[in-house]
mmCIF file of C-alpha atoms and ligand atoms in Angstrom:
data_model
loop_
_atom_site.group_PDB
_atom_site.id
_atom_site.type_symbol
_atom_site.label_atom_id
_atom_site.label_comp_id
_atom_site.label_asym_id
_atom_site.label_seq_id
_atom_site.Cartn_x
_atom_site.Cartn_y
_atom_site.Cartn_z
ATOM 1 C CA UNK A 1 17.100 -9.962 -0.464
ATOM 2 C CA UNK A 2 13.091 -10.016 0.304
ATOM 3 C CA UNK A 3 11.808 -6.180 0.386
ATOM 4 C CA UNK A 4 9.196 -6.982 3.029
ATOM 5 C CA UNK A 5 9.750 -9.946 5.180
ATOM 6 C CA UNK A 6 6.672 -10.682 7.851
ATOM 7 C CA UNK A 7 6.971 -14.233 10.092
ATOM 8 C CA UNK A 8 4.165 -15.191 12.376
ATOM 9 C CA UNK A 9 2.440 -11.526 12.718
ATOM 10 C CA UNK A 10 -0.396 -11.124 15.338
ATOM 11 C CA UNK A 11 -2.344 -8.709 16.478
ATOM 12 C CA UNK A 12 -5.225 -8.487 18.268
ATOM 13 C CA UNK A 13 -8.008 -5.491 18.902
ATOM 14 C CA UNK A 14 -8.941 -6.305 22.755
ATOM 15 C CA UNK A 15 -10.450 -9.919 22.570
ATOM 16 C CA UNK A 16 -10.712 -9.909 18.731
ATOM 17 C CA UNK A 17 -7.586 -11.487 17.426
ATOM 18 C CA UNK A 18 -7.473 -9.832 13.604
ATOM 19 C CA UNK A 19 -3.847 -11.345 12.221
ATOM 20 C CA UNK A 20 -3.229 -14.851 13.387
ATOM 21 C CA UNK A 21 0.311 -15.785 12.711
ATOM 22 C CA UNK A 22 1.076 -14.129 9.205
ATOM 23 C CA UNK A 23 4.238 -15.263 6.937
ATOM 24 C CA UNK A 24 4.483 -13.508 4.230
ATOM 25 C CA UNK A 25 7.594 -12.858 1.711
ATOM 26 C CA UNK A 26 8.134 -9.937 -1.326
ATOM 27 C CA UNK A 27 10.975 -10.055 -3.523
ATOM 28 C CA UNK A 28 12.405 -6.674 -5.142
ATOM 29 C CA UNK A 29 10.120 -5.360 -8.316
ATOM 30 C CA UNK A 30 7.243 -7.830 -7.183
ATOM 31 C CA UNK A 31 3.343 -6.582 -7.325
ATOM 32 C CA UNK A 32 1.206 -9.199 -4.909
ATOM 33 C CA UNK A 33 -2.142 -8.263 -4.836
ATOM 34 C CA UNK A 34 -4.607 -9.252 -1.507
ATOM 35 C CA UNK A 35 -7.378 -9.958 -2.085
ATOM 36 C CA UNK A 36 -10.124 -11.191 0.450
ATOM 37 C CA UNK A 37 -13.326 -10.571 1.880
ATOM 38 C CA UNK A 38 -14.107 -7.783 4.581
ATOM 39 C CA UNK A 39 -12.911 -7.982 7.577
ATOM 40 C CA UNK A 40 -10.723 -10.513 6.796
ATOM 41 C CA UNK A 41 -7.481 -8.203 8.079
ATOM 42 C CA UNK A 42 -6.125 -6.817 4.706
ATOM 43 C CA UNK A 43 -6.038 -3.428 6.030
ATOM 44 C CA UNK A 44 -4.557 -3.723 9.307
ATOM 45 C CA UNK A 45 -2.327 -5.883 7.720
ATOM 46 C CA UNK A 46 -1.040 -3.235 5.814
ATOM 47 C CA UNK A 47 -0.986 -0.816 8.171
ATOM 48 C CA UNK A 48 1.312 -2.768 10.534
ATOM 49 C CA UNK A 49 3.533 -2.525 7.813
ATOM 50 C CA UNK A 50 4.522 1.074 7.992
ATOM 51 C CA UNK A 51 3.514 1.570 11.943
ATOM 52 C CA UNK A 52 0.038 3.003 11.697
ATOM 53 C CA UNK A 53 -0.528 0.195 13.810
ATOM 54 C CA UNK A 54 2.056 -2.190 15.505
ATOM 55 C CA UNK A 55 2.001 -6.021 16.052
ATOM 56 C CA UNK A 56 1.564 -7.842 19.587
ATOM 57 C CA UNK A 57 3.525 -10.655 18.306
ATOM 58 C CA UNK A 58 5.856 -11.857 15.284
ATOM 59 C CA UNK A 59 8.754 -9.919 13.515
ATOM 60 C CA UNK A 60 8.874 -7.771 10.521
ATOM 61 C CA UNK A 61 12.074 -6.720 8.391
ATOM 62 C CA UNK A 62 12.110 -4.566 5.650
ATOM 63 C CA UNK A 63 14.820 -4.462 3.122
ATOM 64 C CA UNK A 64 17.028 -6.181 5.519
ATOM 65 C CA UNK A 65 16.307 -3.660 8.401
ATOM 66 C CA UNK A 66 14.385 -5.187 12.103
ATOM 67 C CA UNK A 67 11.311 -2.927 12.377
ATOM 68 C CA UNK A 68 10.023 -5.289 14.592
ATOM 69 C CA UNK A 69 11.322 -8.460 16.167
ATOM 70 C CA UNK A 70 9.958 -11.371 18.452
ATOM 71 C CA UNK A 71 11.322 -11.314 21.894
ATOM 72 C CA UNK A 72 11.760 -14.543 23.717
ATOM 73 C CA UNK A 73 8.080 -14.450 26.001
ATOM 74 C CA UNK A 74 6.666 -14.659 22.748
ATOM 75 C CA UNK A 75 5.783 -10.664 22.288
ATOM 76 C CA UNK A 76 7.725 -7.974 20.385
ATOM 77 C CA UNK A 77 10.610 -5.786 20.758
ATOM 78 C CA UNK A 78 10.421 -2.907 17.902
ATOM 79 C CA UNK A 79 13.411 -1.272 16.689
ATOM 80 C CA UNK A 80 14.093 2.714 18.224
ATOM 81 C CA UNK A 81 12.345 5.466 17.257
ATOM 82 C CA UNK A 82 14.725 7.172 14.247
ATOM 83 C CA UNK A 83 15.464 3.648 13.592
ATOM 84 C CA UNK A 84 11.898 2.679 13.108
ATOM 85 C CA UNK A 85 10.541 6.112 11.226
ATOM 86 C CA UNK A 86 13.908 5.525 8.825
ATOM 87 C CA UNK A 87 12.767 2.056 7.683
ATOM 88 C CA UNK A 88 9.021 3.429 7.100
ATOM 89 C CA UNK A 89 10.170 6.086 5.090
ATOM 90 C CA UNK A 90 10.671 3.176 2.478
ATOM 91 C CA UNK A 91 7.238 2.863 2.532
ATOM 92 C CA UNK A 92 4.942 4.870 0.839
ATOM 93 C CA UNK A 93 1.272 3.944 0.931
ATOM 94 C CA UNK A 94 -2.071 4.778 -0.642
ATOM 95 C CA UNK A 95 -5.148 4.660 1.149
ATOM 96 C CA UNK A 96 -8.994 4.272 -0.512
ATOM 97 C CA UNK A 97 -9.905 7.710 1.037
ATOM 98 C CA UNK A 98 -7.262 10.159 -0.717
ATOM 99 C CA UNK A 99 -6.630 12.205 2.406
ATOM 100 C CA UNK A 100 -4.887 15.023 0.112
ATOM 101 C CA UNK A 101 -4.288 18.269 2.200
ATOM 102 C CA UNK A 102 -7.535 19.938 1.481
ATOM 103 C CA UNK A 103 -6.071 23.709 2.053
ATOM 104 C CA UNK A 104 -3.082 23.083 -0.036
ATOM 105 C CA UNK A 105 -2.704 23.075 -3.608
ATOM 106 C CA UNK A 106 -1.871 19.854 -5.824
ATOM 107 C CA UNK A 107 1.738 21.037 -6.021
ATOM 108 C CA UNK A 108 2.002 21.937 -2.115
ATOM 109 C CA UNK A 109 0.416 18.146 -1.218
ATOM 110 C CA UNK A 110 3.430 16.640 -3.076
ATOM 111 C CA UNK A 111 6.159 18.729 -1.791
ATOM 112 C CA UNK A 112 5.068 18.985 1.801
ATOM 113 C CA UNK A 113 6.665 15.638 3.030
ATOM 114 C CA UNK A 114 9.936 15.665 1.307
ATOM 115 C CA UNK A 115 10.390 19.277 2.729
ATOM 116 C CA UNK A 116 9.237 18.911 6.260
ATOM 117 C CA UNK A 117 10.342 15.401 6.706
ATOM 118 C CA UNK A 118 13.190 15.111 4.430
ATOM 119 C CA UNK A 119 14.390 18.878 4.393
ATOM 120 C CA UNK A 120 14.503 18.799 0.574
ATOM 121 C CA UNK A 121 14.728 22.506 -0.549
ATOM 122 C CA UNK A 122 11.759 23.564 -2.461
ATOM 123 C CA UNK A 123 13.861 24.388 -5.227
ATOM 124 C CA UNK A 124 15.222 20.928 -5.957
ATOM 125 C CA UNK A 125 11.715 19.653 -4.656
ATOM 126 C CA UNK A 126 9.279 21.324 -7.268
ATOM 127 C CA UNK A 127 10.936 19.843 -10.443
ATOM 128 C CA UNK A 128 10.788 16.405 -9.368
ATOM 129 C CA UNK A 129 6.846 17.080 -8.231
ATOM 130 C CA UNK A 130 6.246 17.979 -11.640
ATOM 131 C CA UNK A 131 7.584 15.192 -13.439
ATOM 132 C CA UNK A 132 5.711 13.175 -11.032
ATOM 133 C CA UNK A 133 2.434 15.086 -11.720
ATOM 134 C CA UNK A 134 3.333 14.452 -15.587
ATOM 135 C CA UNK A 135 3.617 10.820 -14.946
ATOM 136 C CA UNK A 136 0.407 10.720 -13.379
ATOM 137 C CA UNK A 137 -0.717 12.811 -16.505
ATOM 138 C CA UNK A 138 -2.036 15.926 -13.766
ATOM 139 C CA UNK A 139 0.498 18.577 -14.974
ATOM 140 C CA UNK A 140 -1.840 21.156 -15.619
ATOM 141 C CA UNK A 141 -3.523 20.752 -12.235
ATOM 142 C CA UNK A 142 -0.554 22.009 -10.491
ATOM 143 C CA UNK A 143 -2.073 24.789 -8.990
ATOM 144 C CA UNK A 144 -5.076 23.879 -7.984
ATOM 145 C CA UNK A 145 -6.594 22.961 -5.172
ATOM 146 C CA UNK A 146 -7.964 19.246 -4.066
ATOM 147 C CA UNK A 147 -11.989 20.167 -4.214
ATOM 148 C CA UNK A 148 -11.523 20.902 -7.678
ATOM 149 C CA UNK A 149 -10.528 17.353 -9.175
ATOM 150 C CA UNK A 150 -12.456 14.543 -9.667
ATOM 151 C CA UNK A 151 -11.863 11.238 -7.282
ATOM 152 C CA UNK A 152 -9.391 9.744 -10.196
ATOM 153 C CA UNK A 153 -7.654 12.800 -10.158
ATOM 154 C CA UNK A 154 -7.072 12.897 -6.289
ATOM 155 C CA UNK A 155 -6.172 9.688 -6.318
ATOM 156 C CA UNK A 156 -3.841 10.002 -8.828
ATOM 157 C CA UNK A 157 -2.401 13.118 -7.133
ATOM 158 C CA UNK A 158 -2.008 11.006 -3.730
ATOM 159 C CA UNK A 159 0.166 8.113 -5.640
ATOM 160 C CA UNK A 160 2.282 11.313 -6.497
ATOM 161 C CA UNK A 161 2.729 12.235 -3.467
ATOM 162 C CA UNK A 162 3.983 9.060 -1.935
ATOM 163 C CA UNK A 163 6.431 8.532 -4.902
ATOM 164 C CA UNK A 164 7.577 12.185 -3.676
ATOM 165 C CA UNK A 165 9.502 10.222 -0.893
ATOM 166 C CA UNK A 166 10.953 8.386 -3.348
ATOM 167 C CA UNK A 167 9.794 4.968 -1.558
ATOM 168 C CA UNK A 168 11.660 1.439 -2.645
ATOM 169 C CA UNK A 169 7.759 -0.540 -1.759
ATOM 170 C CA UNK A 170 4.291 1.196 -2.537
ATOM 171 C CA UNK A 171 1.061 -0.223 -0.566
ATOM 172 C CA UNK A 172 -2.299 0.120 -1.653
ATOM 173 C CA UNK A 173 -5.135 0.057 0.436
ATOM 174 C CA UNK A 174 -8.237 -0.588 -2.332
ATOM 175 C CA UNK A 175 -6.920 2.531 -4.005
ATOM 176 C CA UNK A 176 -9.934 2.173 -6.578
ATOM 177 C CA UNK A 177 -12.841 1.299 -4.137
ATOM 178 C CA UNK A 178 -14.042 4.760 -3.669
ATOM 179 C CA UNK A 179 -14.229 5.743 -7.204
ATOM 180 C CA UNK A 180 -17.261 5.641 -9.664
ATOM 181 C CA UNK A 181 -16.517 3.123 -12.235
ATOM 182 C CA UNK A 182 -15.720 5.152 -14.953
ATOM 183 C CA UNK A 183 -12.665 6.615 -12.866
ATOM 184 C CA UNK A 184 -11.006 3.601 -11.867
ATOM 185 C CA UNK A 185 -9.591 2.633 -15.099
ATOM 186 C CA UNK A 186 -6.690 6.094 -14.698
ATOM 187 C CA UNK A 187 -5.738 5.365 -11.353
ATOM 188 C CA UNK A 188 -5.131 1.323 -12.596
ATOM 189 C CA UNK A 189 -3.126 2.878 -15.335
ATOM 190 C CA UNK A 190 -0.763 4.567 -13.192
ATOM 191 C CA UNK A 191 -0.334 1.889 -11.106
ATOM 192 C CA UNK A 192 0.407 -0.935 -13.832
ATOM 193 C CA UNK A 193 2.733 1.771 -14.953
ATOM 194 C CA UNK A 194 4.583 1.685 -11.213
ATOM 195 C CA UNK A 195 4.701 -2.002 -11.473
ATOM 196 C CA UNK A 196 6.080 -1.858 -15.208
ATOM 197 C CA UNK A 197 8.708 0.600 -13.925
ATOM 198 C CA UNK A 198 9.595 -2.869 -11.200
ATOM 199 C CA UNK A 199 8.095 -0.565 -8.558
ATOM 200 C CA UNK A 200 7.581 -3.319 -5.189
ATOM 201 C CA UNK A 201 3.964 -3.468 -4.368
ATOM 202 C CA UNK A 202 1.402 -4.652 -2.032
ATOM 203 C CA UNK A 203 -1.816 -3.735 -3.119
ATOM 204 C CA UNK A 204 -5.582 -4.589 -1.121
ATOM 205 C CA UNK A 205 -7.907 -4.733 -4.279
ATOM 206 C CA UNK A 206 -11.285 -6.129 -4.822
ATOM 207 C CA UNK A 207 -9.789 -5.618 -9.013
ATOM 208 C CA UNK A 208 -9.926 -8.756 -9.786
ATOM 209 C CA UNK A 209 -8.967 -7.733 -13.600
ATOM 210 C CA UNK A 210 -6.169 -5.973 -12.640
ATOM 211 C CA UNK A 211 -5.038 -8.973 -10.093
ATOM 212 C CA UNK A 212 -4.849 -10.950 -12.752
ATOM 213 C CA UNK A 213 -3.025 -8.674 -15.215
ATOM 214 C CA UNK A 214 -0.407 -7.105 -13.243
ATOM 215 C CA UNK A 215 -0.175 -9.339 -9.746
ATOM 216 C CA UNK A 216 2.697 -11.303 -9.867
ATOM 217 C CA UNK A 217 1.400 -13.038 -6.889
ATOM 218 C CA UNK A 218 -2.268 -12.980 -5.611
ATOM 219 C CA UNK A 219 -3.144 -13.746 -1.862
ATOM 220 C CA UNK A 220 -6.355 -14.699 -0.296
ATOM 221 C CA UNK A 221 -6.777 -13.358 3.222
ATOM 222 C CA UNK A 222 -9.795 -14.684 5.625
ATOM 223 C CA UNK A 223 -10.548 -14.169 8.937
ATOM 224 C CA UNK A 224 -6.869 -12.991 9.870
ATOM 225 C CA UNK A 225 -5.219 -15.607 7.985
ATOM 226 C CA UNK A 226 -3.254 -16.442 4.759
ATOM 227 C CA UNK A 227 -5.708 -18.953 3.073
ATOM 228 C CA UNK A 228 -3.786 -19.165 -0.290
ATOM 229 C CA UNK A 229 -1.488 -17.620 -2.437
ATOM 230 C CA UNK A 230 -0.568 -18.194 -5.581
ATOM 231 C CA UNK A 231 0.004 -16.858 -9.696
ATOM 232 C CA UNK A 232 -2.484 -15.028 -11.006
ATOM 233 C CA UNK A 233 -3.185 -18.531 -13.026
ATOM 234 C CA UNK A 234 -3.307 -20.798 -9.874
ATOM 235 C CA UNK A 235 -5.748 -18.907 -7.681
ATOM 236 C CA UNK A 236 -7.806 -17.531 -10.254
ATOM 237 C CA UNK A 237 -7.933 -20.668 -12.435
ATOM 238 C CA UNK A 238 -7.180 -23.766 -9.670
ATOM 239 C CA UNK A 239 -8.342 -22.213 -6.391
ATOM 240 C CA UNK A 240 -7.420 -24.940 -3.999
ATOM 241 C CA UNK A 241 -9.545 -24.255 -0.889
ATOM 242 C CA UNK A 242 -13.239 -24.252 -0.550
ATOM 243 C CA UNK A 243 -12.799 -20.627 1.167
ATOM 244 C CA UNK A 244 -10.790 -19.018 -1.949
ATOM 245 C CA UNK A 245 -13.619 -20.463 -4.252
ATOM 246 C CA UNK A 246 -16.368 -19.492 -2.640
ATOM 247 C CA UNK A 247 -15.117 -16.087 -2.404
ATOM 248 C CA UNK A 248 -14.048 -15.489 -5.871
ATOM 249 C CA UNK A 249 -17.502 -17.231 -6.663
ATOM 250 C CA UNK A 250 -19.339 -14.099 -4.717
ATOM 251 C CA UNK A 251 -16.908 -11.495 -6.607
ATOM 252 C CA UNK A 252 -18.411 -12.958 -10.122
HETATM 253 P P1 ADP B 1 -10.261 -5.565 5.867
HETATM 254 O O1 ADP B 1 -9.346 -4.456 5.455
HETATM 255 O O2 ADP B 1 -9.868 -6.915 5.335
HETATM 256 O O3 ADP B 1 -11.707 -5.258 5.566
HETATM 257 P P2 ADP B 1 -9.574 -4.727 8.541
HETATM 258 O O4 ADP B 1 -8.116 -4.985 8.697
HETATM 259 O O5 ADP B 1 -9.990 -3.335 8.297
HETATM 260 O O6 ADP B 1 -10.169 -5.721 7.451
HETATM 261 O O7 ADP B 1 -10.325 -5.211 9.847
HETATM 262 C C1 ADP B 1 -10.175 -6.497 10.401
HETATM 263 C C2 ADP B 1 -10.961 -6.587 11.688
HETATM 264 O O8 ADP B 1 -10.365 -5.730 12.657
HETATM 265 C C3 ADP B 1 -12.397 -6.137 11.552
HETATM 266 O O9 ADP B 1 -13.177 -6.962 12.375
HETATM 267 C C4 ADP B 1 -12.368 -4.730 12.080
HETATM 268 O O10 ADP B 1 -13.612 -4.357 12.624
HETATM 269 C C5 ADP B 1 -11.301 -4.800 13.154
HETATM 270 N N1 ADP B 1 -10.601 -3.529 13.376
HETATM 271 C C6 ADP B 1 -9.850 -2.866 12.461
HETATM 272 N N2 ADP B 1 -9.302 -1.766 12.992
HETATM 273 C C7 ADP B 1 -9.725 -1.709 14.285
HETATM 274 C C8 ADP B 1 -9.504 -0.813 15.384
HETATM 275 N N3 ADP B 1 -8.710 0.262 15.235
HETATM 276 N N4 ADP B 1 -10.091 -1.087 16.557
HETATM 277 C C9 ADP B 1 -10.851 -2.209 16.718
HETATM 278 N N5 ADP B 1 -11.104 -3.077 15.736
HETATM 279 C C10 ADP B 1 -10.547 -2.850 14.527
HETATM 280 MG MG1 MG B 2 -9.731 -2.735 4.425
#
């Protein structure tokens, strides 16, 4: 069974049509990384997934389940409300901007959405944050609050969160691009540690080293389109259209 299954996804911003007929497949325990240049739709993309925005045209099924499906006019029906908020709890997603609670400590961030949306008691709750916080190697910073870590260490902290919900599919929206250099390299770890762990993942990335390493698929998005997708080996190595090559040309 495909964890994410997306045919023929459009959507459009007033005139400005941003996804123009999407198809896009992931298996169970596969990472495909997206790559592409800006404004080329990666984002929104994305964010259709889980509902932060939702398609004008096409159908999307995850694990099996209709979020959305294409009605006969050619527009969209999406599934019901506790239907649809069920199916993007299996979704947990990581954005470039952290957007940790800033008035709540490191603990409190992780523990807030499995209690409030989930009803988890805070009990059974606070063990499971802290083996998360381990994993992410942030144990110690249990207690304290968001201004006091460094941009790899919110990061890291947000990726605990979202595994808090205990999603089946983690998407990353450049999850790196806000960090200074020398930080990117701990929130990479954790991730390559999700995807050795057969964690399902979409992640937006301009890391073109860590594409290549951990990607079991990369795709090349342009102006609201699929361009190419392929192994790490094939797009990286035999980029077949003149688009892919000119872009990986400009990220050398
Ligand atoms: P990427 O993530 O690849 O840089 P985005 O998905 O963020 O691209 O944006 C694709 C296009 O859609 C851009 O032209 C962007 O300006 C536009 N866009 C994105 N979100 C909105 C919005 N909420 N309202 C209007 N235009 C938007
Ligand atoms: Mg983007």
């Amino acid at each position: 069974m495909n964890m994410i299954c997306l045919k023929n996804i459009r959507k459009s911003f007033n005139n400005l049509e941003v996804l123009k007929g999407i198809d896009l497949q992931v298996g169970q325990g596969e990472v495909v990384a997206i790559i592409g240049p800006s404004g080329s739709g990666k984002s929104t993309l994305l964010r259709c997934l889980n509902r932060l925005e939702t398609i004008d045209q096409g159908c999307i099924e995850i694990e099996g389940e209709i979020l959305a499906t294409e009605t006969a006019d050619g527009g969209c029906q999406y599934a019901r409300e506790d239907k649809a908020r069920a199916i993007c709890h299996k979704m947990g997603m990581v954005f470039q901007q952290f957007n940790l609670f800033p008035h709540m400590t490191v603990l409190d961030n992780i523990i807030e959405a499995p209690m409030i949306v989930k009803g988890i008691r805070r009990e059974i709750i606070i063990p499971e944050a802290e083996e998360l916080l381990r994993k992410v190697g942030l144990a110690e910073k249990r207690d304290n609050y968001p201004s006091r870590l460094s941009g790899g260490q919110k990061q890291r902290v947000a990726i605990a969160r979202a595994l808090a919900m205990k999603p089946d599919i983690m998407l990353f929206d450049e999850p790196t691009s806000a960090l200074d250099p020398e930080l990117t390299g701990e929130v990479l770890k954790a991730m390559r540690q999700l995807a050795q762990e057969h964690m399902t993942m979409l992640v937006v990335t301009h890391e073109m080293a860590f594409a290549r390493e951990v990607a079991h698929r990369v795709i090349f998005m342009d102006n609201g389109e699929i361009v190419e997708s392929g192994t790490p080996e094939q797009l990286f190595g035999k980029p077949q259209h003149d688009r892919t090559k000119a872009f990986l040309d400009s990220m050398l």
